[in-house]
Short mmCIF file of N, CA and C in Angstrom, two decimals:
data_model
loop_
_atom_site.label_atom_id
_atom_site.label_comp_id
_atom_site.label_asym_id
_atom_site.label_seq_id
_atom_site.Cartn_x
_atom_site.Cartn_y
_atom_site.Cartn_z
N UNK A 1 -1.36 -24.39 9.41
CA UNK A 1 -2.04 -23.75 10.53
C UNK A 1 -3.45 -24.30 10.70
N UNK A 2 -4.15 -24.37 9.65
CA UNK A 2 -5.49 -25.19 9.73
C UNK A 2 -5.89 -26.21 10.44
N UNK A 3 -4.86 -27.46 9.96
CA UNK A 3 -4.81 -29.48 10.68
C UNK A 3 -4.45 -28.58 12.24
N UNK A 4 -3.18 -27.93 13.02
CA UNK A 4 -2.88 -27.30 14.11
C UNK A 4 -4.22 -26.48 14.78
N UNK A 5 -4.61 -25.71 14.62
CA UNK A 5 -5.99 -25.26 15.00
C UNK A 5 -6.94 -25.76 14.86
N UNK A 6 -7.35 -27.05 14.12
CA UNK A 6 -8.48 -27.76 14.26
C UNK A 6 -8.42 -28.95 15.73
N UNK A 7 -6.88 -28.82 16.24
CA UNK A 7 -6.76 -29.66 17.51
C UNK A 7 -6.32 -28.64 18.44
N UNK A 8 -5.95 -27.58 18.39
CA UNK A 8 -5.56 -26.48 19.49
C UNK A 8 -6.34 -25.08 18.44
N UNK A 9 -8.01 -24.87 18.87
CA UNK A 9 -8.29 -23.53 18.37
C UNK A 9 -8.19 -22.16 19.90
N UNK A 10 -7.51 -21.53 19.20
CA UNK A 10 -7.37 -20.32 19.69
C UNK A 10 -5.90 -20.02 19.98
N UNK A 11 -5.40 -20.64 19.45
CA UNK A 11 -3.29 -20.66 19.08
C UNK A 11 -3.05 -19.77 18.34
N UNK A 12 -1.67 -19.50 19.02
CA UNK A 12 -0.92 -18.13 18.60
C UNK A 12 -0.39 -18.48 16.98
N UNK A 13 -0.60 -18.33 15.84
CA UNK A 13 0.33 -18.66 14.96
C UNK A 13 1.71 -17.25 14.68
N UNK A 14 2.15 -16.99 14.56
CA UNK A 14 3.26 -16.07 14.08
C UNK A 14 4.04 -16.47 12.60
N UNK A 15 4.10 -15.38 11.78
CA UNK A 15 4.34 -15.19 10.54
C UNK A 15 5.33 -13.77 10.34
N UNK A 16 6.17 -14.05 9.77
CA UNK A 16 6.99 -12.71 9.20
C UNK A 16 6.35 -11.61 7.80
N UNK A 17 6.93 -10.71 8.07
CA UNK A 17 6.35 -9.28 7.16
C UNK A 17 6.57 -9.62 6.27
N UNK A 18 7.26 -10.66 5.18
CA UNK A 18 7.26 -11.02 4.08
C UNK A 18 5.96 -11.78 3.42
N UNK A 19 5.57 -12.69 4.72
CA UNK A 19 4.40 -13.11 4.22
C UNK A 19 3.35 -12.54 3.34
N UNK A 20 2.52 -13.51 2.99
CA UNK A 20 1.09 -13.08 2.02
C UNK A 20 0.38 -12.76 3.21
N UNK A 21 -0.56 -11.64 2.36
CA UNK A 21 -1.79 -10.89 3.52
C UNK A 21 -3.21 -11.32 3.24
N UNK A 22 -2.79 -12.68 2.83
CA UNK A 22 -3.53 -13.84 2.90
C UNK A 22 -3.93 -14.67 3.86
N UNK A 23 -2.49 -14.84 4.60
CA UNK A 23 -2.37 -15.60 5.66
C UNK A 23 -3.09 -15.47 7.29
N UNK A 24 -2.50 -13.88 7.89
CA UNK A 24 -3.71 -13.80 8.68
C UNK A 24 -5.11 -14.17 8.77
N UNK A 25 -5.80 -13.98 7.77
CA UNK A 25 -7.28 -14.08 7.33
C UNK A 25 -7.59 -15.62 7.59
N UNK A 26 -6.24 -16.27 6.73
CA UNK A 26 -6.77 -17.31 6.79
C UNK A 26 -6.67 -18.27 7.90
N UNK A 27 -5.55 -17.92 8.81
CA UNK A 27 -5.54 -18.31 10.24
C UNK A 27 -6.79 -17.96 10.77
N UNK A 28 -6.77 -16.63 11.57
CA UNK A 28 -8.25 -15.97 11.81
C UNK A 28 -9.54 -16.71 11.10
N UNK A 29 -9.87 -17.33 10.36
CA UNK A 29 -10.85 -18.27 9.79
C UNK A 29 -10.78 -19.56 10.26
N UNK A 30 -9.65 -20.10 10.76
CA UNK A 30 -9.50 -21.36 11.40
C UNK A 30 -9.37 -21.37 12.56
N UNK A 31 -9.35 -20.18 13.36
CA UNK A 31 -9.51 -19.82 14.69
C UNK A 31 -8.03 -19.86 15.73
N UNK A 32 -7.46 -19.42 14.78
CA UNK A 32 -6.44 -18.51 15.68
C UNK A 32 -5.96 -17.30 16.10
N UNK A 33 -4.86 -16.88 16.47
CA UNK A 33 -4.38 -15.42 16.62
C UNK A 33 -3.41 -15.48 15.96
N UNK A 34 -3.40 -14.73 14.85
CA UNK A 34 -2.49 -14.22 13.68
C UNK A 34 -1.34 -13.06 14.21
N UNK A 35 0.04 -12.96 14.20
CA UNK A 35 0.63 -12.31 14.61
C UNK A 35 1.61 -12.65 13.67
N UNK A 36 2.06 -10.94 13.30
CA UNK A 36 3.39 -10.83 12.60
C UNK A 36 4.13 -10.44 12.91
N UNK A 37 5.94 -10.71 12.40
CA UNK A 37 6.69 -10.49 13.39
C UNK A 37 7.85 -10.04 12.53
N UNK A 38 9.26 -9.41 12.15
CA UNK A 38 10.22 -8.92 11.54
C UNK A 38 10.63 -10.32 11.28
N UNK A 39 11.23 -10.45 10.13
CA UNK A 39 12.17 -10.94 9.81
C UNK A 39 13.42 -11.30 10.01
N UNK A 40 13.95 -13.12 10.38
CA UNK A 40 15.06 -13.57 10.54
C UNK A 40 14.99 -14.24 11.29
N UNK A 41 15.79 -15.83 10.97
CA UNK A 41 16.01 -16.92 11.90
C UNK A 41 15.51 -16.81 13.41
N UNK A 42 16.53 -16.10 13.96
CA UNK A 42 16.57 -15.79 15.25
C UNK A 42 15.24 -14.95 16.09
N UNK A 43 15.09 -13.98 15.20
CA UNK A 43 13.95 -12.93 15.12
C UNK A 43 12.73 -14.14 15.60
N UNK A 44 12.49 -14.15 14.46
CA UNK A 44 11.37 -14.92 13.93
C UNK A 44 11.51 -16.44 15.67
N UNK A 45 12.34 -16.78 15.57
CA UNK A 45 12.10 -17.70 16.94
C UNK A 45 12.10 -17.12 18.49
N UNK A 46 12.52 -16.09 18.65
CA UNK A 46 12.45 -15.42 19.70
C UNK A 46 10.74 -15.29 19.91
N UNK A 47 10.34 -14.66 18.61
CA UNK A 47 9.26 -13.96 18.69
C UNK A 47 8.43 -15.42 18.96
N UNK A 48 8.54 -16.65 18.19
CA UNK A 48 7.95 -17.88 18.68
C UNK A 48 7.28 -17.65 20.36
N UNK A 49 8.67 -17.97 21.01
CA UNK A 49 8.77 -18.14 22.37
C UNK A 49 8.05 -16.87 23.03
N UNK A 50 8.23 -15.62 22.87
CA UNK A 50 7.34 -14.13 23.55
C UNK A 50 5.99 -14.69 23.12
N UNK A 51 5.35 -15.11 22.34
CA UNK A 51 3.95 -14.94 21.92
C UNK A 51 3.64 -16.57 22.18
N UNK A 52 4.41 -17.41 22.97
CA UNK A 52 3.76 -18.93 22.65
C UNK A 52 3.10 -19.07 21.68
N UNK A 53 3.50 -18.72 20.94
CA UNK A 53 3.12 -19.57 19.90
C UNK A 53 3.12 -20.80 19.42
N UNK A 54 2.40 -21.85 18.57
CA UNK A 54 2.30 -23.02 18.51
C UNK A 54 2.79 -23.24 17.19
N UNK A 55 2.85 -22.74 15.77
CA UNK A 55 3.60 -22.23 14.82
C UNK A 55 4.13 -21.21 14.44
N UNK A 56 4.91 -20.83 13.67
CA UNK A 56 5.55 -19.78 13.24
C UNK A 56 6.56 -20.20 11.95
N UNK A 57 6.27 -19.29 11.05
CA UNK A 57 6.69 -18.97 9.50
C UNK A 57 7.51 -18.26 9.09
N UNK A 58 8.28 -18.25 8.11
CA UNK A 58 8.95 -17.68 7.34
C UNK A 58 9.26 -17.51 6.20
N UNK A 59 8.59 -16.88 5.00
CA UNK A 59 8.76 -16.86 3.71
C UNK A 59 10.14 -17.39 3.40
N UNK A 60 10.47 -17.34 4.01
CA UNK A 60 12.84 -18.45 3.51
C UNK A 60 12.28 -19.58 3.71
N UNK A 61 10.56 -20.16 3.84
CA UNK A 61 10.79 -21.72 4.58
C UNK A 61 11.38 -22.32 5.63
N UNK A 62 11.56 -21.36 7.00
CA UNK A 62 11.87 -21.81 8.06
C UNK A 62 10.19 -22.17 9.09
N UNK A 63 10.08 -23.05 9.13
CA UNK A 63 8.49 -23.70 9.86
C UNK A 63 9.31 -24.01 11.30
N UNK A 64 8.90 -23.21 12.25
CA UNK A 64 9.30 -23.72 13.72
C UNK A 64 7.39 -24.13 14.35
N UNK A 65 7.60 -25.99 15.01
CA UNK A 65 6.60 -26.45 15.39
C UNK A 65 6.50 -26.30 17.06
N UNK A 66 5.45 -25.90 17.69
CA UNK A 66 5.40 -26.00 18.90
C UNK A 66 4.32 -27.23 19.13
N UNK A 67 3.78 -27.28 18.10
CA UNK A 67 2.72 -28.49 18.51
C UNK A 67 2.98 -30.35 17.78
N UNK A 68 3.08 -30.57 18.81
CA UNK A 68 4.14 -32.16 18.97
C UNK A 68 5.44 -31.97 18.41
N UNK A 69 6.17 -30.84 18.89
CA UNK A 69 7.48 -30.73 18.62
C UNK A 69 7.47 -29.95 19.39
N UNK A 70 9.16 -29.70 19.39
CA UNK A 70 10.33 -29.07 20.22
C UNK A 70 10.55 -27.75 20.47
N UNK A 71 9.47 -26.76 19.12
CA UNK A 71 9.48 -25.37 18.54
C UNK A 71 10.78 -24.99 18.20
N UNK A 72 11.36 -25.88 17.13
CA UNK A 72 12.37 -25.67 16.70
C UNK A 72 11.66 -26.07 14.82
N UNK A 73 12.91 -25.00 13.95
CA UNK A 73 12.76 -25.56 12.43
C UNK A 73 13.32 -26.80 12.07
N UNK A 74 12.52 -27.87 11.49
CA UNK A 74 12.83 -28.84 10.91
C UNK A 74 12.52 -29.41 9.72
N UNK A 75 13.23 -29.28 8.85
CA UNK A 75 12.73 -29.34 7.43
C UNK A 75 11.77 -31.16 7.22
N UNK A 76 12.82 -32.16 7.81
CA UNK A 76 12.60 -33.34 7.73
C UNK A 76 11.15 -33.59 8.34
N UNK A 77 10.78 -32.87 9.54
CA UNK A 77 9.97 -32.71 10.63
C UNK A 77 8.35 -32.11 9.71
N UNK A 78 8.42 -31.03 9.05
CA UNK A 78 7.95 -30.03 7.89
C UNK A 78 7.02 -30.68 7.28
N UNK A 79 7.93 -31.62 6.41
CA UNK A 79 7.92 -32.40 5.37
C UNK A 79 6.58 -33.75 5.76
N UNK A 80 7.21 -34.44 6.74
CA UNK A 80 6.39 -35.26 7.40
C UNK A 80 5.22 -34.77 7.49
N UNK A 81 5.14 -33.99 8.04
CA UNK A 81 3.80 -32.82 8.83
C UNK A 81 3.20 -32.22 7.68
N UNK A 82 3.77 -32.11 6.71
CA UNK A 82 2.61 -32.33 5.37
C UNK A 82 1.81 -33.21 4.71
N UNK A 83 2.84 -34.25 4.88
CA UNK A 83 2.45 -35.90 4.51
C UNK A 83 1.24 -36.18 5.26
N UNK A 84 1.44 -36.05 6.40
CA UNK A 84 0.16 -36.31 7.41
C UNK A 84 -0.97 -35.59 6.53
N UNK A 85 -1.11 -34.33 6.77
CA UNK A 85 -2.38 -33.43 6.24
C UNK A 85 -3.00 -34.01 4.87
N UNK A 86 -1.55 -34.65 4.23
CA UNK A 86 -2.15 -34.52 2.56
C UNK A 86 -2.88 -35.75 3.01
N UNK A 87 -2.53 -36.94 3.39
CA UNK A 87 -2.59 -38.60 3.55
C UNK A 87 -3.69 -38.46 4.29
N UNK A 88 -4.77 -37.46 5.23
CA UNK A 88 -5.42 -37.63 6.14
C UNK A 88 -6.85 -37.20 5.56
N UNK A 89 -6.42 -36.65 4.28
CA UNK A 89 -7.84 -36.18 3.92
C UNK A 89 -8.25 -37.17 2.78
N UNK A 90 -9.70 -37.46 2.30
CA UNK A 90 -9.91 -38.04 1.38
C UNK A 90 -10.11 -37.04 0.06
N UNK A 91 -9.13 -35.98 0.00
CA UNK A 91 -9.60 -35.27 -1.27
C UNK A 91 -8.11 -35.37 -1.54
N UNK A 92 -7.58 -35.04 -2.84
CA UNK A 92 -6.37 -35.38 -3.73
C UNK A 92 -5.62 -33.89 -3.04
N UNK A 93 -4.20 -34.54 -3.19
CA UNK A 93 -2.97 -33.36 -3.18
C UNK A 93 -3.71 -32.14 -3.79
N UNK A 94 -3.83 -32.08 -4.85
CA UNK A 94 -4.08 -30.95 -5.64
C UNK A 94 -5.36 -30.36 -5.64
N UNK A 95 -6.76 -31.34 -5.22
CA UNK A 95 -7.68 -30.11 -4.37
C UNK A 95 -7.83 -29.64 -3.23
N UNK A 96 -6.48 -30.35 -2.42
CA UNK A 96 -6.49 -29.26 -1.23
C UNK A 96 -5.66 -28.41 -1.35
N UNK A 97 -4.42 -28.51 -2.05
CA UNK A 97 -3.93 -27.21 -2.58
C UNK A 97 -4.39 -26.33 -3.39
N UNK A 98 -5.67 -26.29 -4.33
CA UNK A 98 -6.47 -25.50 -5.02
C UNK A 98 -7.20 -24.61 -3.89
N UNK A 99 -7.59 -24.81 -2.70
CA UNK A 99 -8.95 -25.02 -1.77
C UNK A 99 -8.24 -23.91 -1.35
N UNK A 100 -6.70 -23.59 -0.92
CA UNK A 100 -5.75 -22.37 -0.52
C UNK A 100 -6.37 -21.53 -0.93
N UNK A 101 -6.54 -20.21 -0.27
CA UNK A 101 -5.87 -18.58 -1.22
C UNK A 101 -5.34 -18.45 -2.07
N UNK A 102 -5.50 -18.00 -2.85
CA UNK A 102 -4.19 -17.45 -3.44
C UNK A 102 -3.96 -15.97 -4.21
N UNK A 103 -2.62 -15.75 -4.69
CA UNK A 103 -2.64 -14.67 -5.12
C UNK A 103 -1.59 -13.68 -5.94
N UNK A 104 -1.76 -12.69 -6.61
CA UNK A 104 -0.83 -12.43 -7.76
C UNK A 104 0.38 -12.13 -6.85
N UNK A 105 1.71 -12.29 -6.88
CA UNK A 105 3.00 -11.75 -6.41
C UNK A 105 4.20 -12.02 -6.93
N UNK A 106 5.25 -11.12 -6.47
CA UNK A 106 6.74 -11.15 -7.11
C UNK A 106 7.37 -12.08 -6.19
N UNK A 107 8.62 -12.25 -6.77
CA UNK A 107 9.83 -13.04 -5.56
C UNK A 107 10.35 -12.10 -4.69
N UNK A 108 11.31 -12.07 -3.60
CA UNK A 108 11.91 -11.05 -3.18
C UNK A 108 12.70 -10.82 -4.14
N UNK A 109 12.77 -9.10 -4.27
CA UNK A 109 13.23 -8.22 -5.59
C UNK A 109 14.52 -7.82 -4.52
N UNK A 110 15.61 -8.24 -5.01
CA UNK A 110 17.28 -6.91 -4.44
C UNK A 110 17.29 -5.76 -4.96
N UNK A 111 17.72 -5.51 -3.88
CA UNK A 111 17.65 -3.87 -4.65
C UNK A 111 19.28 -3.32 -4.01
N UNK A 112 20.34 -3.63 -4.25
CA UNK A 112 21.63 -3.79 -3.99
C UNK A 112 22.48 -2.54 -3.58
N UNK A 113 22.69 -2.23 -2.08
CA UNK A 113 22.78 -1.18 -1.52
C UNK A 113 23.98 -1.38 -0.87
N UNK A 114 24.94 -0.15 -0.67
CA UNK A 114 25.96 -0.94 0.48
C UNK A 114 25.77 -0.85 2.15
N UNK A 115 26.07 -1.97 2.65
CA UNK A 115 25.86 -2.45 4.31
C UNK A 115 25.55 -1.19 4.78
N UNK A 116 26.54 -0.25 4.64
CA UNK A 116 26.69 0.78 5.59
C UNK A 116 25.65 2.27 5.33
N UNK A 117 24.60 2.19 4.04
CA UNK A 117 23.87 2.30 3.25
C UNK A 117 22.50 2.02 3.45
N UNK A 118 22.21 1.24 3.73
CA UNK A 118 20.55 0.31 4.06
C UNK A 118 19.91 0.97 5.10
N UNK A 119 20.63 1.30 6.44
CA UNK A 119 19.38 1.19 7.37
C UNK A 119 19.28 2.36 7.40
N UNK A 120 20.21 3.43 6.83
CA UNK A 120 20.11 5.11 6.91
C UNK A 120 19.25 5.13 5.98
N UNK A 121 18.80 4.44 4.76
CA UNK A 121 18.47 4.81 3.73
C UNK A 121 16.72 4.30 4.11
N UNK A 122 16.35 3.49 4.56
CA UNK A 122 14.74 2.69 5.04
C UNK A 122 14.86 4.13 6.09
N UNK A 123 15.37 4.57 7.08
CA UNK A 123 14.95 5.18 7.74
C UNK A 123 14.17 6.34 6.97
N UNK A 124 15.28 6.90 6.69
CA UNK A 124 14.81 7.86 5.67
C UNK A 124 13.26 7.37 4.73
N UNK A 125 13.06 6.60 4.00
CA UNK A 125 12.11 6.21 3.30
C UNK A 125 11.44 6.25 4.00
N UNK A 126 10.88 5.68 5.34
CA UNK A 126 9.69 5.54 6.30
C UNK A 126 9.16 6.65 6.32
N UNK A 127 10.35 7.72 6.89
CA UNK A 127 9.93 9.07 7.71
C UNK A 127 9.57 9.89 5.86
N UNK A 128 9.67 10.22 4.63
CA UNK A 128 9.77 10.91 3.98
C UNK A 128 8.59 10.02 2.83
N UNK A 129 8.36 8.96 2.92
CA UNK A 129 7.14 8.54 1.86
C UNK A 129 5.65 8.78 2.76
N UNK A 130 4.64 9.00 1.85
CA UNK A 130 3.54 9.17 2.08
C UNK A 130 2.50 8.17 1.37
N UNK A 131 1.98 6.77 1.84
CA UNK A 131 1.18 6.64 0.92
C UNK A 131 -0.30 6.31 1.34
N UNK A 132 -0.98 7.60 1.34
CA UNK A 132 -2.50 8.43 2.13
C UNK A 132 -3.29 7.65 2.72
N UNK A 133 -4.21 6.74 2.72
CA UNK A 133 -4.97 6.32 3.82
C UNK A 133 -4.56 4.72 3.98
N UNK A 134 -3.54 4.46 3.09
CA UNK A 134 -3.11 2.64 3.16
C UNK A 134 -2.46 2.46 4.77
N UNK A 135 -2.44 1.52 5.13
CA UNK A 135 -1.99 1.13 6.55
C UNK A 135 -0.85 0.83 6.37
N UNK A 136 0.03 1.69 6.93
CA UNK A 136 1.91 1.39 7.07
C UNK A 136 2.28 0.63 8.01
N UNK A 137 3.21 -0.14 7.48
CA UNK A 137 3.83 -0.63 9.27
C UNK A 137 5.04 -0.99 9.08
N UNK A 138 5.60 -0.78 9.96
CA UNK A 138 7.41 -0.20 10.18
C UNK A 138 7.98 -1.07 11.14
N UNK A 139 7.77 -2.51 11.03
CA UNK A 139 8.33 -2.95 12.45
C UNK A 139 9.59 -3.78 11.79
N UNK A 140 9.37 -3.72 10.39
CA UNK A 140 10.56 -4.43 9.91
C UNK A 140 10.91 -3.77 8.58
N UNK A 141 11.30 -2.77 8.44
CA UNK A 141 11.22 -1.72 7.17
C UNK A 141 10.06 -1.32 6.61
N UNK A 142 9.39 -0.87 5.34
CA UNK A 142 7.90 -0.23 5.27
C UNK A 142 7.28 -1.52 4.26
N UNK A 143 6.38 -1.70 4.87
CA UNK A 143 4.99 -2.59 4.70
C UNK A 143 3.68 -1.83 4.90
N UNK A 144 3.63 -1.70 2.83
CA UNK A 144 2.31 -0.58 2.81
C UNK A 144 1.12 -1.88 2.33
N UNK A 145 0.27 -1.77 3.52
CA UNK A 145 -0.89 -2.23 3.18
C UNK A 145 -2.30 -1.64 2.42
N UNK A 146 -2.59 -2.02 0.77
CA UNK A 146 -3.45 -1.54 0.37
C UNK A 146 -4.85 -2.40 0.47
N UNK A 147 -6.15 -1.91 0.30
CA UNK A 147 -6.95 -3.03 0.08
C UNK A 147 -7.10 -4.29 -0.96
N UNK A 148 -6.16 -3.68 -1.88
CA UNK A 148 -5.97 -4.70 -2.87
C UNK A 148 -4.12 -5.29 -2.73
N UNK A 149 -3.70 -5.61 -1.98
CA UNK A 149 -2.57 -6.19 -1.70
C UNK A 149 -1.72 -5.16 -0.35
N UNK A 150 -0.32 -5.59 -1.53
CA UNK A 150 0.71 -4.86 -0.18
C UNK A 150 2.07 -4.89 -1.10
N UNK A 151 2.88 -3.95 -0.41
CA UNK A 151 4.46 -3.56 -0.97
C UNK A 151 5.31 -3.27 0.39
N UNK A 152 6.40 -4.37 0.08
CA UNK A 152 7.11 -4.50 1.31
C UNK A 152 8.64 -3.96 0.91
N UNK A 153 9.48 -2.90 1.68
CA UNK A 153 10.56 -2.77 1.18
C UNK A 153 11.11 -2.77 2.58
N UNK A 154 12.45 -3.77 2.72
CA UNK A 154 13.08 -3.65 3.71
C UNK A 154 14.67 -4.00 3.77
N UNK A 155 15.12 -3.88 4.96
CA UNK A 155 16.75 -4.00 5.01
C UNK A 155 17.24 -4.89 4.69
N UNK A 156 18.28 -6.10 4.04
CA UNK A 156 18.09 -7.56 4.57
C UNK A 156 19.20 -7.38 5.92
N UNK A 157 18.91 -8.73 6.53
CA UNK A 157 19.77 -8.91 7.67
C UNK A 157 21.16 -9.47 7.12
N UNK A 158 20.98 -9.61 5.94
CA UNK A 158 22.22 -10.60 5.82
C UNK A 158 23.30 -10.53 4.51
N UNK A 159 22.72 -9.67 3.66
CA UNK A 159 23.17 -9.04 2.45
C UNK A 159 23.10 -7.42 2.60
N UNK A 160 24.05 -6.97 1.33
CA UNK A 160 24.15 -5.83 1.61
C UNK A 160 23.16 -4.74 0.39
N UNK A 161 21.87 -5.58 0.79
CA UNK A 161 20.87 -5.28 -0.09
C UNK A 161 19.65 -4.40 0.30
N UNK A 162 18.65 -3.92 -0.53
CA UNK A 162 17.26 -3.54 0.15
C UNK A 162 16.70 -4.91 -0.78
N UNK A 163 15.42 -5.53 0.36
CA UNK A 163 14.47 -6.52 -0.46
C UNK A 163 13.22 -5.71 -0.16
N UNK A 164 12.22 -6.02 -1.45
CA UNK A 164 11.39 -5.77 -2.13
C UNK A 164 9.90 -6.95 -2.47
N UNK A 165 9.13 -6.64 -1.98
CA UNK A 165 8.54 -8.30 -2.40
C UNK A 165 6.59 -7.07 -2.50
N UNK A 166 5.91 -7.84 -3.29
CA UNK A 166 4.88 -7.02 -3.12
C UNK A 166 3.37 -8.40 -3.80
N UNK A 167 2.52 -7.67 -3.69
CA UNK A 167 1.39 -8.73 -3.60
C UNK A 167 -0.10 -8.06 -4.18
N UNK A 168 -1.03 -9.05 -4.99
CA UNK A 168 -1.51 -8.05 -4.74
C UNK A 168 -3.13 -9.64 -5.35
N UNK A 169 -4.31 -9.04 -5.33
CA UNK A 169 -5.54 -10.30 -6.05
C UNK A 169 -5.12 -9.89 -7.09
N UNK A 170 -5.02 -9.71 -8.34
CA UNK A 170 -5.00 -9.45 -9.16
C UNK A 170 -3.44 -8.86 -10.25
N UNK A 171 -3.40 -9.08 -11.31
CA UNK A 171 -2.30 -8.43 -11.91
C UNK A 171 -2.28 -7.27 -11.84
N UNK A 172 -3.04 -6.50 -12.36
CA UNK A 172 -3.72 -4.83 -12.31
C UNK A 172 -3.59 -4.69 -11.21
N UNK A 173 -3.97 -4.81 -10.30
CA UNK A 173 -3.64 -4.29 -8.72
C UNK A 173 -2.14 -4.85 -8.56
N UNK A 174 -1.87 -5.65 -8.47
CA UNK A 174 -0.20 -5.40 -8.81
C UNK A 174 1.11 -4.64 -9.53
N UNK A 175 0.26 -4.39 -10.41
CA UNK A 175 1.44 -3.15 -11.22
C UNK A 175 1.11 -1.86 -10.67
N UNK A 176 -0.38 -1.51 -9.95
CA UNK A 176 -0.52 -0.45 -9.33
C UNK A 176 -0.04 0.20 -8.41
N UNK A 177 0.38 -1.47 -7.46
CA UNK A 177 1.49 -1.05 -6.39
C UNK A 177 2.59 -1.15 -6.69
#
């Protein structure tokens, strides 16, 4: 999003609720509009196209490009488009990947539910958890935002699972959430 907003600032980027709550910030610092969006292939590219957006993400590693591309995912395409960034700077692979955010987190956690099971069961969780002044958001199962990270529990689209993924600066603030 950075190399992309340093030639188009004020671009839509779009990112899914799985993401790090890292990422906004760090768009927003390079001068874009940070927007998140539910989860899934389709999802996630629709939402591309509603928000023109010029990138858009997906913790599965789906990268759809709108800028000198088609706004379609291309891994081969991806790949290249890293090469560029790394090859363009005079500082090494590894201090511009140091130069990132970063931050303590899990993998997506299953939490193994049956199909017919999941979305009665998030509903329920939304409407019946309380957690007091953190910022909730429900646009893709519950994503509790704390000041020291976040805990995401949601449906999957594609298993007959609940996923789980959570974040946080620190270890200690991670086991907290």
């Amino acid at each position: 999003s950075k190399a992309i907003l340093e030639d188009v600032p004020g671009a839509v980027v779009v990112f899914d609720v799985k993401c790090s709550s890292l990422l906004p910030e760090y768009i927003k610092q390079h001068g874009g509009l940070a927007k998140m969006c539910p989860t899934g292939h389709s999802i996630v590219k629709g939402f591309m196209k509603q928000e023109k957006a010029i990138l858009t993400c997906e913790v599965s590693g789906h990268l759809f490009w709108k800028h000198r591309w088609y706004g379609f995912d291309d891994g081969i395409y991806s790949a290249c488009r890293l090469l560029e960034i790394l090859a363009g700077s005079p500082l090494s692979p590894q201090v511009q990947f140091d130069a990132l955010p970063d931050s303590v987190n899990t993998p997506e956690l299953k939490v193994y539910l049956p199909e017919e099971e999941k979305f009665a069961f998030m509903t329920r969780f939304a409407e019946e958890t309380d957690f007091g002044r953190a910022k909730v958001l429900t646009m893709d199962g519950v994503r509790v935002e704390f000041e020291h990270g976040f805990g995401l529990l949601r449906a999957s689209n594609t298993t007959p699972c609940l996923i789980a993924r959570f974040e946080a600066k620190t270890e200690e603030d991670l086991d907290k959430i």
